[in-house]
PDB file of C-alpha atoms in Angstrom:
ATOM      1  CA  UNK A 667      -0.059  -0.063   0.025  1.00  0.00           C
ATOM      2  CA  UNK A 668       2.937   2.299   0.707  1.00  0.00           C
ATOM      3  CA  UNK A 669       4.203   2.100  -2.884  1.00  0.00           C
ATOM      4  CA  UNK A 670       0.849   3.096  -4.398  1.00  0.00           C
ATOM      5  CA  UNK A 671       0.806   6.198  -2.197  1.00  0.00           C
ATOM      6  CA  UNK A 672       4.254   7.114  -3.226  1.00  0.00           C
ATOM      7  CA  UNK A 673       3.106   6.812  -6.832  1.00  0.00           C
ATOM      8  CA  UNK A 674       0.015   8.871  -5.958  1.00  0.00           C
ATOM      9  CA  UNK A 675       2.253  11.553  -4.343  1.00  0.00           C
ATOM     10  CA  UNK A 676       4.647  11.802  -7.434  1.00  0.00           C
ATOM     11  CA  UNK A 677       1.545  12.026  -9.810  1.00  0.00           C
ATOM     12  CA  UNK A 678      -0.365  14.661  -7.752  1.00  0.00           C
ATOM     13  CA  UNK A 679       2.937  16.669  -7.261  1.00  0.00           C
ATOM     14  CA  UNK A 680       3.621  16.822 -10.868  1.00  0.00           C
ATOM     15  CA  UNK A 681       6.512  14.541 -11.058  1.00  0.00           C
ATOM     16  CA  UNK A 682       7.017  12.211 -14.089  1.00  0.00           C
ATOM     17  CA  UNK A 683       6.053   8.362 -13.435  1.00  0.00           C
ATOM     18  CA  UNK A 684       7.581   5.377 -15.061  1.00  0.00           C
ATOM     19  CA  UNK A 685       5.761   3.225 -17.339  1.00  0.00           C
ATOM     20  CA  UNK A 686       5.612   0.663 -14.705  1.00  0.00           C
ATOM     21  CA  UNK A 687       4.150   3.162 -12.218  1.00  0.00           C
ATOM     22  CA  UNK A 688       1.583   4.496 -14.625  1.00  0.00           C
ATOM     23  CA  UNK A 689       0.275   0.950 -15.151  1.00  0.00           C
ATOM     24  CA  UNK A 690       0.154   0.177 -11.468  1.00  0.00           C
ATOM     25  CA  UNK A 691      -1.665   3.500 -10.805  1.00  0.00           C
ATOM     26  CA  UNK A 692      -4.098   2.827 -13.796  1.00  0.00           C
ATOM     27  CA  UNK A 693      -4.848  -0.635 -12.289  1.00  0.00           C
ATOM     28  CA  UNK A 694      -5.348   0.849  -8.877  1.00  0.00           C
ATOM     29  CA  UNK A 695      -7.862   3.454 -10.128  1.00  0.00           C
ATOM     30  CA  UNK A 696     -10.023   0.872 -11.772  1.00  0.00           C
ATOM     31  CA  UNK A 697     -11.878   0.647  -8.400  1.00  0.00           C
ATOM     32  CA  UNK A 698     -14.282   3.658  -8.071  1.00  0.00           C
ATOM     33  CA  UNK A 699     -13.580   4.353  -4.514  1.00  0.00           C
ATOM     34  CA  UNK A 700      -9.814   4.668  -5.251  1.00  0.00           C
ATOM     35  CA  UNK A 701     -10.444   6.932  -8.189  1.00  0.00           C
ATOM     36  CA  UNK A 702     -12.656   9.207  -5.945  1.00  0.00           C
ATOM     37  CA  UNK A 703      -9.845   9.364  -3.444  1.00  0.00           C
ATOM     38  CA  UNK A 704      -7.397  10.343  -5.895  1.00  0.00           C
ATOM     39  CA  UNK A 705      -9.727  13.090  -7.265  1.00  0.00           C
ATOM     40  CA  UNK A 706      -9.998  14.291  -3.709  1.00  0.00           C
ATOM     41  CA  UNK A 707      -6.288  14.507  -2.967  1.00  0.00           C
ATOM     42  CA  UNK A 708      -5.747  16.141  -6.304  1.00  0.00           C
ATOM     43  CA  UNK A 709      -8.284  18.799  -5.627  1.00  0.00           C
ATOM     44  CA  UNK A 710      -6.845  19.394  -2.157  1.00  0.00           C
ATOM     45  CA  UNK A 711      -3.351  19.704  -3.583  1.00  0.00           C
ATOM     46  CA  UNK A 712      -4.427  22.192  -6.112  1.00  0.00           C
ATOM     47  CA  UNK A 713      -6.514  24.225  -3.366  1.00  0.00           C
ATOM     48  CA  UNK A 714      -3.435  24.337  -1.084  1.00  0.00           C
ATOM     49  CA  UNK A 715      -0.924  24.974  -3.709  1.00  0.00           C
ATOM     50  CA  UNK A 716      -2.579  28.186  -4.488  1.00  0.00           C
ATOM     51  CA  UNK A 717      -1.702  29.570  -0.927  1.00  0.00           C
ATOM     52  CA  UNK A 718       1.384  31.757  -0.895  1.00  0.00           C
ATOM     53  CA  UNK A 719       4.208  31.178   1.834  1.00  0.00           C
ATOM     54  CA  UNK A 720       7.609  32.473   2.187  1.00  0.00           C
ATOM     55  CA  UNK A 721       8.755  29.009   3.506  1.00  0.00           C
ATOM     56  CA  UNK A 722       9.745  26.756   0.625  1.00  0.00           C
ATOM     57  CA  UNK A 723      10.314  23.311   2.104  1.00  0.00           C
ATOM     58  CA  UNK A 724      11.913  20.280   0.219  1.00  0.00           C
ATOM     59  CA  UNK A 725       8.811  18.333  -0.008  1.00  0.00           C
ATOM     60  CA  UNK A 726      10.420  15.181  -1.251  1.00  0.00           C
ATOM     61  CA  UNK A 727      13.131  15.199   1.543  1.00  0.00           C
ATOM     62  CA  UNK A 728      10.551  15.916   4.169  1.00  0.00           C
ATOM     63  CA  UNK A 729       8.319  13.104   2.908  1.00  0.00           C
ATOM     64  CA  UNK A 730      11.325  10.718   3.041  1.00  0.00           C
ATOM     65  CA  UNK A 731      12.275  11.792   6.527  1.00  0.00           C
ATOM     66  CA  UNK A 732       8.806  11.407   7.740  1.00  0.00           C
ATOM     67  CA  UNK A 733       8.566   7.714   6.556  1.00  0.00           C
ATOM     68  CA  UNK A 734      12.099   7.023   7.931  1.00  0.00           C
ATOM     69  CA  UNK A 735      11.052   8.339  11.454  1.00  0.00           C
ATOM     70  CA  UNK A 736       8.022   6.240  11.490  1.00  0.00           C
ATOM     71  CA  UNK A 737       9.996   3.158  10.399  1.00  0.00           C
ATOM     72  CA  UNK A 738      12.861   3.355  12.863  1.00  0.00           C
ATOM     73  CA  UNK A 739      12.021   2.864  16.647  1.00  0.00           C
ATOM     74  CA  UNK A 740      14.173   4.694  19.302  1.00  0.00           C
ATOM     75  CA  UNK A 741      14.684   4.657  22.988  1.00  0.00           C
ATOM     76  CA  UNK A 742      13.135   7.760  24.389  1.00  0.00           C
ATOM     77  CA  UNK A 743      12.460   9.002  27.944  1.00  0.00           C
ATOM     78  CA  UNK A 744       8.678   8.368  28.948  1.00  0.00           C
ATOM     79  CA  UNK A 745       7.719  12.021  28.761  1.00  0.00           C
ATOM     80  CA  UNK A 746       9.136  12.118  25.069  1.00  0.00           C
ATOM     81  CA  UNK A 747       7.186   8.961  24.146  1.00  0.00           C
ATOM     82  CA  UNK A 748       4.071  10.533  25.403  1.00  0.00           C
ATOM     83  CA  UNK A 749       4.716  13.671  23.451  1.00  0.00           C
ATOM     84  CA  UNK A 750       5.352  11.521  20.199  1.00  0.00           C
ATOM     85  CA  UNK A 751       2.191   9.453  20.812  1.00  0.00           C
ATOM     86  CA  UNK A 752       0.202  12.615  21.207  1.00  0.00           C
ATOM     87  CA  UNK A 753       1.704  14.046  18.089  1.00  0.00           C
ATOM     88  CA  UNK A 754       0.697  10.843  16.153  1.00  0.00           C
ATOM     89  CA  UNK A 755      -2.627  11.114  17.575  1.00  0.00           C
ATOM     90  CA  UNK A 756      -3.008  14.690  16.553  1.00  0.00           C
ATOM     91  CA  UNK A 757      -1.949  13.818  13.172  1.00  0.00           C
ATOM     92  CA  UNK A 758      -4.367  11.042  12.917  1.00  0.00           C
ATOM     93  CA  UNK A 759      -7.322  13.284  13.972  1.00  0.00           C
ATOM     94  CA  UNK A 760      -6.196  15.915  11.470  1.00  0.00           C
ATOM     95  CA  UNK A 761      -5.911  13.345   8.714  1.00  0.00           C
ATOM     96  CA  UNK A 762      -9.393  12.077   9.713  1.00  0.00           C
ATOM     97  CA  UNK A 763     -10.800  15.597   9.755  1.00  0.00           C
ATOM     98  CA  UNK A 764      -9.337  16.163   6.238  1.00  0.00           C
ATOM     99  CA  UNK A 765     -10.932  12.795   5.033  1.00  0.00           C
ATOM    100  CA  UNK A 766     -14.243  13.679   6.580  1.00  0.00           C
ATOM    101  CA  UNK A 767     -14.208  17.150   5.000  1.00  0.00           C
ATOM    102  CA  UNK A 768     -13.305  15.657   1.394  1.00  0.00           C
ATOM    103  CA  UNK A 769     -15.864  12.847   1.789  1.00  0.00           C
ATOM    104  CA  UNK A 770     -18.593  15.532   2.518  1.00  0.00           C
ATOM    105  CA  UNK A 771     -17.357  17.910   0.097  1.00  0.00           C
ATOM    106  CA  UNK A 772     -16.977  15.633  -2.849  1.00  0.00           C
ATOM    107  CA  UNK A 773     -19.429  12.790  -2.085  1.00  0.00           C
ATOM    108  CA  UNK A 774     -21.940  14.392  -4.714  1.00  0.00           C
ATOM    109  CA  UNK A 775     -19.440  13.245  -7.371  1.00  0.00           C
ATOM    110  CA  UNK A 776     -21.366  10.757  -9.628  1.00  0.00           C
ATOM    111  CA  UNK A 777     -19.377   7.692 -10.651  1.00  0.00           C
ATOM    112  CA  UNK A 778     -20.185   5.128 -13.345  1.00  0.00           C
ATOM    113  CA  UNK A 779     -18.079   1.904 -13.376  1.00  0.00           C
ATOM    114  CA  UNK A 780     -18.402  -1.191 -15.551  1.00  0.00           C
ATOM    115  CA  UNK A 781     -16.636  -4.459 -15.181  1.00  0.00           C
ATOM    116  CA  UNK A 782     -17.560  -7.268 -17.809  1.00  0.00           C
ATOM    117  CA  UNK A 783     -20.565  -5.351 -19.399  1.00  0.00           C
ATOM    118  CA  UNK A 784     -21.082  -2.432 -21.711  1.00  0.00           C
ATOM    119  CA  UNK A 785     -23.378   0.261 -20.225  1.00  0.00           C
ATOM    120  CA  UNK A 786     -25.376   3.121 -21.876  1.00  0.00           C
ATOM    121  CA  UNK A 787     -25.905   6.161 -19.992  1.00  0.00           C
ATOM    122  CA  UNK A 788     -27.893   9.546 -20.455  1.00  0.00           C
ATOM    123  CA  UNK A 789     -26.175  12.393 -18.515  1.00  0.00           C
ATOM    124  CA  UNK A 790     -28.090  15.212 -16.890  1.00  0.00           C
ATOM    125  CA  UNK A 791     -27.331  17.413 -19.814  1.00  0.00           C
ATOM    126  CA  UNK A 792     -29.054  14.877 -22.147  1.00  0.00           C
ATOM    127  CA  UNK A 793     -25.736  13.817 -23.636  1.00  0.00           C
ATOM    128  CA  UNK A 794     -25.470  10.089 -24.344  1.00  0.00           C
ATOM    129  CA  UNK A 795     -22.406   7.904 -23.365  1.00  0.00           C
ATOM    130  CA  UNK A 796     -21.685   4.243 -23.919  1.00  0.00           C
ATOM    131  CA  UNK A 797     -19.144   2.711 -21.728  1.00  0.00           C
ATOM    132  CA  UNK A 798     -17.023  -0.161 -22.709  1.00  0.00           C
ATOM    133  CA  UNK A 799     -15.919  -2.960 -20.271  1.00  0.00           C
ATOM    134  CA  UNK A 800     -13.672  -2.032 -17.362  1.00  0.00           C
ATOM    135  CA  UNK A 801     -14.421   1.589 -17.437  1.00  0.00           C
ATOM    136  CA  UNK A 802     -14.754   4.521 -14.896  1.00  0.00           C
ATOM    137  CA  UNK A 803     -16.540   7.793 -15.826  1.00  0.00           C
ATOM    138  CA  UNK A 804     -16.656  10.419 -13.102  1.00  0.00           C
ATOM    139  CA  UNK A 805     -18.808  13.436 -13.276  1.00  0.00           C
ATOM    140  CA  UNK A 806     -17.667  16.583 -11.612  1.00  0.00           C
ATOM    141  CA  UNK A 807     -20.006  17.466  -8.624  1.00  0.00           C
ATOM    142  CA  UNK A 808     -21.041  20.639 -10.490  1.00  0.00           C
ATOM    143  CA  UNK A 809     -21.778  18.903 -13.716  1.00  0.00           C
ATOM    144  CA  UNK A 810     -24.729  20.524 -15.650  1.00  0.00           C
ATOM    145  CA  UNK A 811     -24.966  23.282 -13.233  1.00  0.00           C
ATOM    146  CA  UNK A 812     -21.590  25.221 -13.486  1.00  0.00           C
ATOM    147  CA  UNK A 813     -19.840  22.835 -16.023  1.00  0.00           C
ATOM    148  CA  UNK A 814     -19.711  19.906 -18.061  1.00  0.00           C
ATOM    149  CA  UNK A 815     -16.616  18.064 -17.002  1.00  0.00           C
ATOM    150  CA  UNK A 816     -16.128  14.433 -16.525  1.00  0.00           C
ATOM    151  CA  UNK A 817     -13.062  12.344 -16.150  1.00  0.00           C
ATOM    152  CA  UNK A 818     -12.536   8.989 -18.087  1.00  0.00           C
ATOM    153  CA  UNK A 819     -10.382   5.941 -17.304  1.00  0.00           C
ATOM    154  CA  UNK A 820     -11.044   3.231 -19.914  1.00  0.00           C
ATOM    155  CA  UNK A 821     -13.167   3.664 -23.097  1.00  0.00           C
ATOM    156  CA  UNK A 822     -16.328   5.227 -24.201  1.00  0.00           C
ATOM    157  CA  UNK A 823     -18.533   6.639 -26.974  1.00  0.00           C
ATOM    158  CA  UNK A 824     -19.746  10.113 -26.478  1.00  0.00           C
ATOM    159  CA  UNK A 825     -22.779  11.841 -28.331  1.00  0.00           C
ATOM    160  CA  UNK A 826     -22.689  15.292 -26.775  1.00  0.00           C
ATOM    161  CA  UNK A 827     -25.630  17.668 -26.531  1.00  0.00           C
ATOM    162  CA  UNK A 828     -24.751  21.023 -27.872  1.00  0.00           C
ATOM    163  CA  UNK A 829     -24.328  23.849 -25.274  1.00  0.00           C
ATOM    164  CA  UNK A 830     -22.193  26.901 -26.434  1.00  0.00           C
ATOM    165  CA  UNK A 831     -21.949  28.298 -23.007  1.00  0.00           C
ATOM    166  CA  UNK A 832     -20.770  25.091 -21.231  1.00  0.00           C
ATOM    167  CA  UNK A 833     -18.190  23.110 -23.256  1.00  0.00           C
ATOM    168  CA  UNK A 834     -18.191  19.270 -22.661  1.00  0.00           C
ATOM    169  CA  UNK A 835     -14.724  18.477 -21.195  1.00  0.00           C
ATOM    170  CA  UNK A 836     -13.289  14.992 -20.681  1.00  0.00           C
ATOM    171  CA  UNK A 837     -10.010  14.764 -18.560  1.00  0.00           C
ATOM    172  CA  UNK A 838      -7.805  11.957 -18.126  1.00  0.00           C
ATOM    173  CA  UNK A 839      -5.012  11.034 -15.361  1.00  0.00           C
ATOM    174  CA  UNK A 840      -2.279  11.396 -17.950  1.00  0.00           C
ATOM    175  CA  UNK A 841      -3.359  15.095 -18.217  1.00  0.00           C
ATOM    176  CA  UNK A 842      -4.822  15.115 -21.623  1.00  0.00           C
ATOM    177  CA  UNK A 843      -8.227  16.863 -22.274  1.00  0.00           C
ATOM    178  CA  UNK A 844     -10.846  16.653 -25.020  1.00  0.00           C
ATOM    179  CA  UNK A 845     -13.222  19.744 -25.197  1.00  0.00           C
ATOM    180  CA  UNK A 846     -16.279  19.947 -27.386  1.00  0.00           C
ATOM    181  CA  UNK A 847     -19.459  21.838 -27.761  1.00  0.00           C
ATOM    182  CA  UNK A 848     -21.586  19.268 -29.314  1.00  0.00           C
ATOM    183  CA  UNK A 849     -20.428  16.366 -31.302  1.00  0.00           C
ATOM    184  CA  UNK A 850     -19.792  12.478 -31.260  1.00  0.00           C
ATOM    185  CA  UNK A 851     -16.517  10.689 -30.766  1.00  0.00           C
ATOM    186  CA  UNK A 852     -14.885   7.636 -29.452  1.00  0.00           C
ATOM    187  CA  UNK A 853     -12.147   8.021 -26.612  1.00  0.00           C
ATOM    188  CA  UNK A 854     -10.006   5.259 -25.282  1.00  0.00           C
ATOM    189  CA  UNK A 855      -7.796   5.833 -22.207  1.00  0.00           C
ATOM    190  CA  UNK A 856      -5.160   3.586 -21.020  1.00  0.00           C
ATOM    191  CA  UNK A 857      -2.081   3.907 -18.734  1.00  0.00           C
ATOM    192  CA  UNK A 858       0.062   4.359 -21.787  1.00  0.00           C
ATOM    193  CA  UNK A 859      -1.858   5.750 -24.640  1.00  0.00           C
ATOM    194  CA  UNK A 860      -5.045   7.852 -25.629  1.00  0.00           C
ATOM    195  CA  UNK A 861      -6.986   7.233 -28.811  1.00  0.00           C
ATOM    196  CA  UNK A 862      -9.433   9.681 -30.131  1.00  0.00           C
ATOM    197  CA  UNK A 863     -11.744   8.995 -33.059  1.00  0.00           C
ATOM    198  CA  UNK A 864     -14.125  11.686 -34.090  1.00  0.00           C
ATOM    199  CA  UNK A 865     -17.430  10.622 -35.808  1.00  0.00           C
ATOM    200  CA  UNK A 866     -19.263  14.019 -36.180  1.00  0.00           C
ATOM    201  CA  UNK A 867     -18.128  17.591 -35.596  1.00  0.00           C
ATOM    202  CA  UNK A 868     -14.710  18.836 -34.462  1.00  0.00           C
ATOM    203  CA  UNK A 869     -12.927  17.970 -31.293  1.00  0.00           C
ATOM    204  CA  UNK A 870     -10.295  19.965 -29.409  1.00  0.00           C
ATOM    205  CA  UNK A 871      -7.419  17.699 -27.984  1.00  0.00           C
ATOM    206  CA  UNK A 872      -4.892  18.978 -25.673  1.00  0.00           C
ATOM    207  CA  UNK A 873      -1.741  17.211 -24.153  1.00  0.00           C
ATOM    208  CA  UNK A 874      -0.234  18.047 -20.839  1.00  0.00           C
ATOM    209  CA  UNK A 875       2.632  20.076 -22.555  1.00  0.00           C
ATOM    210  CA  UNK A 876       1.016  21.334 -25.557  1.00  0.00           C
ATOM    211  CA  UNK A 877       0.613  25.150 -25.980  1.00  0.00           C
ATOM    212  CA  UNK A 878      -2.311  24.885 -28.324  1.00  0.00           C
ATOM    213  CA  UNK A 879      -4.855  22.158 -28.730  1.00  0.00           C
ATOM    214  CA  UNK A 880      -5.049  20.096 -31.847  1.00  0.00           C
ATOM    215  CA  UNK A 881      -8.513  20.192 -33.719  1.00  0.00           C
ATOM    216  CA  UNK A 882      -9.508  16.538 -34.812  1.00  0.00           C
ATOM    217  CA  UNK A 883     -12.198  16.642 -37.417  1.00  0.00           C
ATOM    218  CA  UNK A 884     -14.964  14.144 -38.415  1.00  0.00           C
ATOM    219  CA  UNK A 885     -13.506  10.934 -39.871  1.00  0.00           C
ATOM    220  CA  UNK A 886     -10.073  11.507 -38.185  1.00  0.00           C
ATOM    221  CA  UNK A 887      -8.012   9.771 -35.523  1.00  0.00           C
ATOM    222  CA  UNK A 888      -5.143  10.703 -33.219  1.00  0.00           C
ATOM    223  CA  UNK A 889      -3.069   8.928 -30.656  1.00  0.00           C
ATOM    224  CA  UNK A 890      -1.149  10.414 -27.649  1.00  0.00           C
ATOM    225  CA  UNK A 891       1.606   8.381 -25.871  1.00  0.00           C
ATOM    226  CA  UNK A 892       1.974   9.162 -22.304  1.00  0.00           C
ATOM    227  CA  UNK A 893       5.267   7.309 -21.893  1.00  0.00           C
ATOM    228  CA  UNK A 894       7.145   9.894 -24.111  1.00  0.00           C
ATOM    229  CA  UNK A 895       4.578  12.687 -24.385  1.00  0.00           C
ATOM    230  CA  UNK A 896       4.267  12.138 -28.108  1.00  0.00           C
ATOM    231  CA  UNK A 897       1.228  13.193 -30.242  1.00  0.00           C
ATOM    232  CA  UNK A 898       0.844  11.376 -33.534  1.00  0.00           C
ATOM    233  CA  UNK A 899      -0.044  13.175 -36.660  1.00  0.00           C
ATOM    234  CA  UNK A 900      -3.731  13.255 -37.459  1.00  0.00           C
ATOM    235  CA  UNK A 901      -4.808  10.233 -39.638  1.00  0.00           C
ATOM    236  CA  UNK A 902      -7.805   8.611 -41.163  1.00  0.00           C
ATOM    237  CA  UNK A 903     -10.240   6.977 -38.540  1.00  0.00           C
ATOM    238  CA  UNK A 904     -10.362   3.174 -38.340  1.00  0.00           C
ATOM    239  CA  UNK A 905     -13.669   1.714 -39.696  1.00  0.00           C
ATOM    240  CA  UNK A 906     -13.671  -0.427 -36.521  1.00  0.00           C
ATOM    241  CA  UNK A 907     -13.241   2.422 -34.002  1.00  0.00           C
ATOM    242  CA  UNK A 908     -16.480   1.786 -32.362  1.00  0.00           C
ATOM    243  CA  UNK A 909     -16.918  -2.016 -33.208  1.00  0.00           C
ATOM    244  CA  UNK A 910     -16.887  -2.747 -29.365  1.00  0.00           C
ATOM    245  CA  UNK A 911     -20.125  -0.948 -29.301  1.00  0.00           C
ATOM    246  CA  UNK A 912     -21.750  -2.002 -32.539  1.00  0.00           C
ATOM    247  CA  UNK A 913     -20.313  -5.499 -32.265  1.00  0.00           C
ATOM    248  CA  UNK A 914     -19.628  -5.459 -36.132  1.00  0.00           C
ATOM    249  CA  UNK A 915     -16.251  -5.743 -37.590  1.00  0.00           C
ATOM    250  CA  UNK A 916     -15.272  -5.072 -41.242  1.00  0.00           C
ATOM    251  CA  UNK A 917     -11.809  -5.968 -42.594  1.00  0.00           C
ATOM    252  CA  UNK A 918     -10.554  -5.159 -45.999  1.00  0.00           C
ATOM    253  CA  UNK A 919      -7.162  -6.427 -46.863  1.00  0.00           C
ATOM    254  CA  UNK A 920      -6.214  -5.687 -43.141  1.00  0.00           C
ATOM    255  CA  UNK A 921      -2.851  -6.881 -41.643  1.00  0.00           C
ATOM    256  CA  UNK A 922      -3.630 -10.121 -39.619  1.00  0.00           C
ATOM    257  CA  UNK A 923      -1.904  -8.763 -36.553  1.00  0.00           C
ATOM    258  CA  UNK A 924      -4.373  -5.760 -36.631  1.00  0.00           C
ATOM    259  CA  UNK A 925      -7.195  -8.132 -37.007  1.00  0.00           C
ATOM    260  CA  UNK A 926      -5.972 -10.118 -34.058  1.00  0.00           C
ATOM    261  CA  UNK A 927      -5.717  -7.142 -31.841  1.00  0.00           C
ATOM    262  CA  UNK A 928      -9.191  -5.922 -32.486  1.00  0.00           C
ATOM    263  CA  UNK A 929     -10.829  -9.337 -32.149  1.00  0.00           C
ATOM    264  CA  UNK A 930      -8.772 -10.030 -28.956  1.00  0.00           C
ATOM    265  CA  UNK A 931     -10.008  -6.872 -27.262  1.00  0.00           C
ATOM    266  CA  UNK A 932     -13.699  -7.724 -28.174  1.00  0.00           C
ATOM    267  CA  UNK A 933     -13.693 -11.389 -26.978  1.00  0.00           C
ATOM    268  CA  UNK A 934     -11.636 -10.771 -23.923  1.00  0.00           C
ATOM    269  CA  UNK A 935      -8.987 -13.321 -24.761  1.00  0.00           C
ATOM    270  CA  UNK A 936      -5.353 -13.033 -26.227  1.00  0.00           C
ATOM    271  CA  UNK A 937      -5.271 -14.060 -29.924  1.00  0.00           C
ATOM    272  CA  UNK A 938      -1.991 -15.717 -30.499  1.00  0.00           C
ATOM    273  CA  UNK A 939      -0.811 -15.958 -34.170  1.00  0.00           C
ATOM    274  CA  UNK A 940       1.686 -18.220 -35.709  1.00  0.00           C
ATOM    275  CA  UNK A 941       5.213 -16.866 -36.304  1.00  0.00           C
ATOM    276  CA  UNK A 942       6.207 -15.086 -39.498  1.00  0.00           C
ATOM    277  CA  UNK A 943       2.710 -13.744 -40.180  1.00  0.00           C
ATOM    278  CA  UNK A 944       3.378 -10.081 -40.116  1.00  0.00           C
ATOM    279  CA  UNK A 945       2.800  -9.761 -43.961  1.00  0.00           C
ATOM    280  CA  UNK A 946      -0.388 -11.891 -43.921  1.00  0.00           C
ATOM    281  CA  UNK A 947      -3.651  -9.981 -44.533  1.00  0.00           C
ATOM    282  CA  UNK A 948      -7.256 -10.772 -43.962  1.00  0.00           C
ATOM    283  CA  UNK A 949     -10.582  -9.594 -45.500  1.00  0.00           C
ATOM    284  CA  UNK A 950     -14.021 -10.566 -44.029  1.00  0.00           C
ATOM    285  CA  UNK A 951     -16.551  -9.556 -41.404  1.00  0.00           C
ATOM    286  CA  UNK A 952     -17.639 -10.604 -38.141  1.00  0.00           C
ATOM    287  CA  UNK A 953     -20.977  -9.758 -36.233  1.00  0.00           C
ATOM    288  CA  UNK A 954     -20.852 -10.167 -32.486  1.00  0.00           C
ATOM    289  CA  UNK A 955     -18.254 -12.896 -32.558  1.00  0.00           C
ATOM    290  CA  UNK A 956     -17.492 -15.487 -29.828  1.00  0.00           C
ATOM    291  CA  UNK A 957     -14.057 -17.021 -29.343  1.00  0.00           C
ATOM    292  CA  UNK A 958     -15.196 -20.169 -31.086  1.00  0.00           C
ATOM    293  CA  UNK A 959     -16.404 -18.153 -34.227  1.00  0.00           C
ATOM    294  CA  UNK A 960     -13.101 -16.244 -34.341  1.00  0.00           C
ATOM    295  CA  UNK A 961     -11.128 -19.244 -34.170  1.00  0.00           C
ATOM    296  CA  UNK A 962     -13.158 -21.295 -36.843  1.00  0.00           C
ATOM    297  CA  UNK A 963     -13.316 -18.470 -39.398  1.00  0.00           C
ATOM    298  CA  UNK A 964      -9.714 -17.449 -39.115  1.00  0.00           C
ATOM    299  CA  UNK A 965      -8.486 -21.016 -39.203  1.00  0.00           C
ATOM    300  CA  UNK A 966     -10.551 -21.912 -42.363  1.00  0.00           C
ATOM    301  CA  UNK A 967      -9.610 -18.586 -44.113  1.00  0.00           C
ATOM    302  CA  UNK A 968      -5.808 -19.060 -43.408  1.00  0.00           C
ATOM    303  CA  UNK A 969      -5.639 -22.895 -43.433  1.00  0.00           C
ATOM    304  CA  UNK A 970      -4.592 -22.963 -39.793  1.00  0.00           C
ATOM    305  CA  UNK A 971      -5.453 -24.989 -36.852  1.00  0.00           C
ATOM    306  CA  UNK A 972      -6.333 -23.647 -33.570  1.00  0.00           C
ATOM    307  CA  UNK A 973      -6.752 -24.258 -29.715  1.00  0.00           C
ATOM    308  CA  UNK A 974      -8.889 -22.348 -27.437  1.00  0.00           C
ATOM    309  CA  UNK A 975      -8.058 -22.090 -23.822  1.00  0.00           C
ATOM    310  CA  UNK A 976      -9.583 -20.040 -20.731  1.00  0.00           C
ATOM    311  CA  UNK A 977      -7.315 -17.140 -21.699  1.00  0.00           C
ATOM    312  CA  UNK A 978      -6.322 -17.369 -25.481  1.00  0.00           C
ATOM    313  CA  UNK A 979      -7.164 -18.534 -28.867  1.00  0.00           C
ATOM    314  CA  UNK A 980      -3.923 -19.848 -30.387  1.00  0.00           C
ATOM    315  CA  UNK A 981      -3.521 -20.634 -33.917  1.00  0.00           C
ATOM    316  CA  UNK A 982      -1.109 -23.224 -35.410  1.00  0.00           C
ATOM    317  CA  UNK A 983       0.142 -23.554 -38.920  1.00  0.00           C
ATOM    318  CA  UNK A 984      -0.912 -27.069 -40.144  1.00  0.00           C
ATOM    319  CA  UNK A 985       2.013 -29.713 -40.399  1.00  0.00           C
ATOM    320  CA  UNK A 986       1.335 -30.313 -44.105  1.00  0.00           C
ATOM    321  CA  UNK A 987       1.733 -26.643 -44.797  1.00  0.00           C
ATOM    322  CA  UNK A 988       5.053 -26.743 -43.166  1.00  0.00           C
ATOM    323  CA  UNK A 989       6.451 -29.410 -45.634  1.00  0.00           C
TER     324      UNK A 989
END
């Protein structure tokens, strides 16, 4: 537990995280209570950060020393021990007080979370959202009264009701931000990447270090890599960008590796291809495919054999084909 709070401290204080830390934080935040706690700490940090003090402590050093002092017991006089115990008790009371205030202050945040199902929502502003599996959408406590701000961790398809006075904003843990007035788009947020596909209208996309947002138009796609803060060039949107929602897949001379990736995400199992198939391409369609259907169709089309296990669909080149 200590490790995750160290990562939280680094994230909230603006320090760069390693890829492993980003992944661990993203997994921890899949729990709605953890995400709410993170948002509370982040808002407290931003609020206290606005205060001006002449004292400029070395926060990292003090944090380290604090943990060291707790970890190393020492022999002290009784009166000193009493003082330390009282100080710890006071700290706990203070911490509990802050926790109580944040719970009361932020308890109206609305959180939607999915696990193994897809969920359709209608937000208070009449915007429609479809959440993919393993996704968390958090509405700001002032949503639809003062703003239209949400936080996304996972994947969702948005159809936004137009409101010129209140832009719809989707924020992420990696610091990216999507802003629209009224449009439809698919947004996928992972620990390492953000994928944005625009279906109607124009979407403003901003990265943590960008001076100006990038405008992504209808039929366009863009990818942001959190690991190296790299934003790809705008490209043509993939025809299967929302296939997780429509359950229909269309492939036209598509690299088999890309086919495997998209179908793997949908069926919830790893699709393992034979070696040396990078140049193999596939054309065909699937409608709400199961792991069995994926295995049978691709094996028949490619002349492969297959094995289905609990976590994977594995394709094997037939022995005759190897001779």
